[in-house]
Coordinates of C-alpha atoms and ligand atoms in Angstrom, one line a residue:
M1 CA -57.2 -105.3 38.2
K2 CA -57.9 -101.8 37.0
E3 CA -54.9 -99.5 36.8
Y4 CA -54.7 -95.8 37.3
S5 CA -52.8 -92.9 35.8
V6 CA -50.8 -91.5 38.7
A7 CA -49.0 -88.1 39.0
I8 CA -46.5 -87.1 41.7
V9 CA -46.0 -83.4 42.3
G10 CA -42.8 -82.8 44.1
A11 CA -41.4 -86.1 42.9
T12 CA -37.7 -85.2 43.5
G13 CA -38.2 -84.2 47.1
R14 CA -37.7 -86.5 50.1
V15 CA -41.4 -87.4 50.3
G16 CA -41.6 -87.7 46.5
Q17 CA -38.8 -90.3 46.5
E18 CA -40.6 -92.3 49.2
F19 CA -43.8 -92.2 47.1
L20 CA -42.0 -94.1 44.4
K21 CA -40.6 -96.6 46.8
I22 CA -44.0 -97.2 48.5
L23 CA -46.0 -97.4 45.3
D24 CA -43.6 -100.1 44.1
E25 CA -43.5 -102.0 47.4
R26 CA -47.3 -102.1 47.6
N27 CA -47.8 -103.1 43.9
F28 CA -50.0 -100.0 43.4
P29 CA -51.9 -100.5 40.1
I30 CA -50.4 -97.9 37.8
S31 CA -51.1 -97.6 34.1
K32 CA -49.1 -94.4 33.6
L33 CA -46.8 -92.5 35.9
S34 CA -46.1 -88.8 35.5
L35 CA -43.5 -87.0 37.6
F36 CA -43.6 -83.3 38.3
A37 CA -41.4 -80.9 40.3
S38 CA -40.2 -77.3 40.2
D39 CA -38.4 -75.8 37.2
K40 CA -35.1 -76.4 39.1
S41 CA -35.7 -80.2 39.1
A42 CA -37.3 -80.4 35.6
G43 CA -35.1 -82.4 33.3
K44 CA -33.9 -84.9 35.9
T45 CA -34.9 -88.5 35.7
M46 CA -36.1 -91.0 38.3
M47 CA -36.2 -94.8 38.3
F48 CA -39.5 -96.7 38.9
R49 CA -39.9 -100.4 38.5
G50 CA -36.8 -100.6 36.4
K51 CA -37.7 -97.8 34.0
E52 CA -36.4 -94.3 33.8
Y53 CA -39.0 -91.4 34.0
P54 CA -38.4 -87.8 33.1
V55 CA -39.4 -85.1 35.6
Y56 CA -41.4 -82.2 34.2
E57 CA -42.1 -78.8 35.5
T58 CA -45.6 -78.7 37.1
A59 CA -47.9 -76.7 34.8
D60 CA -51.6 -75.9 34.7
D61 CA -52.1 -78.5 31.9
S62 CA -50.1 -81.2 33.7
F63 CA -53.2 -83.0 35.0
E64 CA -55.2 -84.0 31.9
G65 CA -56.0 -87.7 32.0
I66 CA -54.6 -88.1 35.6
D67 CA -56.7 -90.2 38.0
I68 CA -54.7 -89.7 41.1
A69 CA -52.3 -86.8 41.9
L70 CA -50.1 -87.2 45.0
F71 CA -48.8 -83.8 46.0
S72 CA -45.8 -83.1 48.3
A73 CA -44.3 -79.8 47.1
G74 CA -45.3 -77.3 49.7
S75 CA -48.4 -75.2 50.5
D76 CA -48.0 -72.6 47.7
I77 CA -47.8 -75.3 45.0
S78 CA -50.8 -77.1 46.5
K79 CA -52.9 -74.0 46.8
H80 CA -52.4 -73.2 43.1
F81 CA -52.3 -76.6 41.4
A82 CA -54.5 -78.8 43.6
P83 CA -57.8 -77.1 42.5
I84 CA -56.6 -77.2 38.9
A85 CA -55.9 -80.9 39.1
A86 CA -59.2 -81.6 40.8
R87 CA -61.1 -79.7 38.1
S88 CA -59.4 -81.7 35.4
G89 CA -60.8 -84.8 37.1
A90 CA -58.0 -86.1 39.3
I91 CA -58.3 -87.1 42.9
V92 CA -55.7 -85.0 44.7
I93 CA -54.1 -86.3 47.9
D94 CA -52.2 -83.4 49.3
N95 CA -49.4 -83.6 51.9
S96 CA -49.1 -79.9 52.6
A97 CA -50.9 -77.9 55.2
A98 CA -52.7 -75.8 52.6
W99 CA -56.1 -77.6 52.7
R100 CA -56.1 -79.4 56.0
Q101 CA -58.4 -77.0 57.8
D102 CA -60.7 -76.3 54.9
P103 CA -64.2 -77.5 55.9
A104 CA -64.8 -78.8 52.4
V105 CA -61.6 -81.0 52.5
P106 CA -61.5 -84.3 54.5
L107 CA -58.4 -84.8 56.6
V108 CA -57.8 -88.6 56.6
V109 CA -56.0 -91.3 58.5
P110 CA -57.4 -94.5 57.0
E111 CA -57.3 -96.4 60.3
I112 CA -59.4 -93.7 61.9
N113 CA -61.8 -91.8 59.6
P114 CA -61.9 -93.5 56.2
D115 CA -65.6 -92.5 55.9
D116 CA -64.7 -88.8 55.7
I117 CA -63.3 -89.6 52.2
A118 CA -66.9 -89.8 51.0
W119 CA -67.5 -86.1 51.1
N120 CA -64.4 -85.0 49.2
N121 CA -64.6 -82.5 46.3
G122 CA -61.5 -83.8 44.6
I123 CA -59.0 -82.9 47.3
I124 CA -58.1 -85.0 50.3
A125 CA -55.6 -83.7 52.8
N126 CA -52.9 -85.8 54.4
P127 CA -52.3 -84.8 58.0
N128 CA -49.1 -83.5 59.6
C129 CA -46.5 -86.2 60.3
S130 CA -46.4 -85.7 64.1
T131 CA -50.2 -85.9 64.3
I132 CA -50.6 -89.0 62.2
Q133 CA -48.3 -91.2 64.2
M134 CA -49.9 -90.1 67.5
V135 CA -53.6 -90.4 66.5
V136 CA -53.3 -93.9 65.1
A137 CA -52.2 -94.9 68.7
L138 CA -54.8 -92.6 70.4
W139 CA -57.9 -93.6 68.4
P140 CA -58.3 -97.2 69.7
L141 CA -58.0 -95.8 73.3
H142 CA -60.3 -92.8 72.7
K143 CA -63.1 -95.1 71.3
V144 CA -63.4 -96.9 74.6
N145 CA -62.4 -94.2 77.0
P146 CA -62.8 -90.6 75.7
I147 CA -59.6 -88.5 75.9
K148 CA -59.9 -85.2 77.7
R149 CA -56.4 -83.8 77.5
L150 CA -53.1 -84.3 75.7
V151 CA -49.7 -82.9 76.6
I152 CA -47.1 -83.8 74.0
T153 CA -43.4 -83.2 73.4
T154 CA -42.1 -84.2 70.0
L155 CA -38.5 -84.9 68.9
Q156 CA -38.7 -84.5 65.2
A157 CA -36.2 -85.7 62.6
V158 CA -34.6 -83.4 60.1
S159 CA -36.1 -85.4 57.2
G160 CA -39.4 -83.7 57.7
A161 CA -37.8 -80.5 56.5
G162 CA -36.6 -82.2 53.3
L163 CA -33.4 -83.0 51.5
P164 CA -31.5 -79.7 52.3
A165 CA -32.2 -80.2 56.0
I166 CA -30.8 -83.8 55.8
A167 CA -27.7 -82.4 54.1
A168 CA -27.3 -79.8 56.7
L169 CA -27.3 -82.2 59.7
D170 CA -24.8 -84.3 57.8
K171 CA -22.5 -81.3 57.0
E172 CA -22.7 -79.8 60.5
T173 CA -21.9 -83.2 62.1
R174 CA -18.8 -83.6 59.9
E175 CA -17.7 -80.1 60.8
Y176 CA -18.1 -80.8 64.5
V177 CA -16.2 -84.1 64.3
A178 CA -13.4 -82.5 62.3
G179 CA -13.1 -79.8 65.0
E180 CA -14.1 -77.1 62.5
P181 CA -16.6 -74.3 63.2
V182 CA -20.1 -75.5 62.8
V183 CA -21.9 -73.3 60.3
P184 CA -25.8 -73.7 60.4
G185 CA -26.7 -75.2 57.0
Y186 CA -30.5 -74.9 57.0
F187 CA -32.2 -74.2 60.3
P188 CA -32.0 -70.8 62.1
H189 CA -29.3 -72.3 64.3
Q190 CA -26.9 -75.3 64.4
I191 CA -28.9 -78.5 64.5
A192 CA -26.0 -80.9 65.0
F193 CA -26.0 -81.9 68.7
N194 CA -28.5 -79.1 69.4
P195 CA -32.3 -79.5 69.8
L196 CA -34.3 -76.6 68.4
P197 CA -37.8 -75.9 69.9
E198 CA -38.9 -74.3 66.6
I199 CA -40.8 -76.1 63.8
D200 CA -42.8 -74.0 61.3
V201 CA -43.6 -70.3 62.1
F202 CA -44.3 -68.8 65.5
L203 CA -47.9 -67.7 66.2
E204 CA -49.3 -64.8 68.3
D205 CA -49.9 -67.1 71.3
G206 CA -46.3 -68.2 71.5
Y207 CA -46.9 -71.7 70.1
T208 CA -45.5 -72.7 66.7
K209 CA -47.7 -73.6 63.8
E210 CA -46.5 -77.2 64.0
E211 CA -47.7 -77.3 67.6
R212 CA -51.0 -75.7 66.6
K213 CA -51.4 -78.4 63.8
M214 CA -51.3 -81.1 66.5
L215 CA -54.3 -79.5 68.2
D216 CA -56.4 -78.7 65.1
E217 CA -55.7 -81.9 63.2
T218 CA -56.3 -84.2 66.2
H219 CA -59.7 -82.5 66.6
K220 CA -60.6 -82.9 62.9
I221 CA -59.4 -86.4 62.3
M222 CA -60.9 -87.9 65.5
H223 CA -64.0 -85.7 65.4
A224 CA -63.2 -84.7 68.9
P225 CA -63.0 -80.9 69.2
E226 CA -63.4 -81.1 73.0
I227 CA -59.9 -82.6 73.5
K228 CA -57.5 -80.1 75.1
V229 CA -54.0 -80.3 73.5
S230 CA -50.7 -78.6 74.4
A231 CA -47.7 -79.6 72.3
T232 CA -44.0 -78.6 72.3
C233 CA -42.4 -79.6 69.0
V234 CA -38.6 -79.9 68.9
R235 CA -36.3 -80.5 66.0
V236 CA -33.6 -82.9 67.0
P237 CA -30.4 -84.1 65.3
V238 CA -31.9 -87.3 64.1
F239 CA -32.1 -88.2 60.4
A240 CA -35.3 -90.3 60.3
C241 CA -38.3 -90.8 62.5
H242 CA -40.2 -88.6 64.9
S243 CA -40.3 -89.6 68.6
E244 CA -43.0 -88.3 70.9
A245 CA -43.7 -88.3 74.6
V246 CA -47.5 -88.3 74.9
S247 CA -49.4 -87.7 78.2
I248 CA -53.0 -88.6 78.0
E249 CA -55.8 -87.8 80.4
F250 CA -58.8 -90.1 80.0
T251 CA -62.4 -89.6 81.2
N252 CA -62.4 -92.9 83.1
P253 CA -59.7 -95.0 84.9
I254 CA -57.5 -97.1 82.6
T255 CA -54.5 -99.2 83.3
P256 CA -51.2 -99.6 81.4
E257 CA -52.1 -103.2 80.8
E258 CA -55.5 -102.2 79.2
V259 CA -53.6 -99.7 77.0
R260 CA -51.1 -102.4 75.9
K261 CA -53.9 -104.8 75.1
L262 CA -55.9 -102.2 73.1
L263 CA -52.9 -101.1 71.2
S264 CA -51.7 -104.7 70.5
D265 CA -54.9 -105.2 68.5
A266 CA -54.8 -101.8 66.7
P267 CA -54.2 -101.5 63.0
G268 CA -51.0 -99.6 62.1
V269 CA -49.7 -99.8 65.7
V270 CA -47.0 -102.1 67.1
V271 CA -46.4 -102.2 70.9
Q272 CA -42.7 -102.5 71.9
D273 CA -42.8 -102.3 75.7
D274 CA -40.5 -104.5 77.8
V275 CA -38.4 -102.1 79.8
K276 CA -36.7 -104.9 81.8
N277 CA -35.1 -105.9 78.6
H278 CA -34.6 -102.3 77.4
V279 CA -37.2 -102.8 74.8
Y280 CA -39.0 -99.5 73.7
P281 CA -39.4 -97.8 70.3
Q282 CA -36.3 -96.3 68.8
A283 CA -35.9 -94.1 65.8
V284 CA -33.0 -96.1 64.3
E285 CA -35.2 -99.2 64.4
A286 CA -38.4 -97.6 63.1
A287 CA -36.7 -96.0 60.1
G288 CA -38.0 -97.4 56.8
K289 CA -40.9 -99.2 58.5
D290 CA -44.6 -98.7 58.4
P291 CA -46.1 -98.9 61.9
S292 CA -46.4 -96.4 64.6
Y293 CA -44.4 -98.0 67.5
V294 CA -45.6 -97.5 71.1
G295 CA -43.8 -98.2 74.3
R296 CA -42.9 -96.9 77.8
I297 CA -46.6 -97.2 78.6
R298 CA -47.1 -96.2 82.2
K299 CA -49.5 -94.5 84.6
D300 CA -49.2 -90.7 84.6
S301 CA -48.3 -89.9 88.2
S302 CA -49.4 -86.3 87.9
C303 CA -53.2 -86.8 87.3
D304 CA -56.1 -89.3 87.7
N305 CA -56.9 -91.5 84.7
G306 CA -53.6 -90.6 83.1
I307 CA -51.2 -92.6 80.9
V308 CA -47.9 -91.6 79.5
M309 CA -46.4 -93.3 76.4
W310 CA -43.6 -93.0 73.9
V311 CA -44.5 -93.1 70.2
V312 CA -42.0 -93.5 67.3
S313 CA -42.6 -93.7 63.6
D314 CA -41.0 -92.9 60.3
N315 CA -42.3 -89.4 59.5
I316 CA -41.7 -89.8 55.8
R317 CA -43.7 -93.0 55.6
K318 CA -46.7 -93.2 57.9
G319 CA -46.3 -89.4 58.5
A320 CA -46.4 -88.6 54.8
A321 CA -46.0 -90.9 51.8
L322 CA -47.5 -94.1 53.2
N323 CA -50.6 -92.5 54.7
A324 CA -51.3 -90.8 51.4
V325 CA -50.9 -94.0 49.4
Q326 CA -53.2 -95.8 51.9
I327 CA -55.8 -93.1 51.3
A328 CA -55.5 -93.8 47.6
E329 CA -55.9 -97.5 48.2
C330 CA -58.8 -97.0 50.4
M331 CA -60.5 -94.9 47.7
I332 CA -59.9 -97.5 45.1
E333 CA -61.4 -100.2 47.4
K334 CA -64.5 -98.1 48.1
G335 CA -64.9 -97.4 44.4
Y336 CA -64.3 -93.6 44.6
I337 CA -61.8 -93.5 41.8
K338 CA -63.2 -94.1 38.4
Ligands
L14_1 O1 -47.3 -79.7 58.2 O2 -40.6 -81.7 60.0 O3 -46.7 -81.3 56.9 O4 -40.5 -79.8 59.1 C1 -44.1 -80.7 57.0 C2 -42.6 -80.5 57.4 C3 -44.8 -80.6 59.3 C4 -43.4 -80.4 59.8 C5 -46.5 -80.4 57.6 C6 -41.1 -80.9 59.3 C7 -45.0 -80.1 57.9 C8 -42.4 -81.1 58.8

């Protein structure tokens, strides 16, 4: 099997760490691995397949000879380095929001729109975590019964905001349990025992940018700009996995049984729906796993042709590192990476 020279930009971050784990788990064919991060993390080392790798500061000349560059280091880094990497011949798969709405950049979930990869110019965008886990479960339904409207509430883990946010929830929880004053360690307010309806920046219309991404990215991935979307994205004191309540209005009637059947056959989706036995997706069970789990599938009592469901997935895996690695695998399979 052909092997590839792979670079990870943002290797020491939460998603970077998961990249290493997933590349190993999936036996990704790597001839050479290069790890990059900010100057703060340069000089550290990371283990991969039993070998120690140095972490270098990302620089303009970091990408010579690289076939695949997996980016997860924030939008500013991606804006600067992704075009440089692409120009030097690498395929960039970028986890940031920097390129997702660029008309020249495909935004891909392999279970949904793998064919969009074909028109890439060297950069492929990986969607937002909350959007990915939702659309893998919406697509099989939308294909048979077009979706008209979505109303979503997300409950998002602190891991999405990275290692300092994980440390903050841990620290604040210890302070609370010790009866000490809880000092906010990362978010604008205390996150321990306190949901915050604020993820990413606020926009003019009162929505946050995270909420806006769920609208824009759903449209682009599913090629369905007509779907109306309203989201409320909430940070909750949970370490891993985003949970989402999703209300879906369809064009035609649909029953919970049909939804269960369609989702049972859908790639990347696992139905966990047996409420009599208290079976439904839970963050603590989905952590570290690949699928998007769906349960609490029921008729929406507030409209015709409506379904409500509960969707849980590991935001660092399907929501970030896993989806990006699946894009790379898909590109290898289709022969897009020389
Ligand atoms: O657009 O939970 O990829 O703070 C990455 C961080 C989404 C939100 C993105 C978080 C963001 C996420």
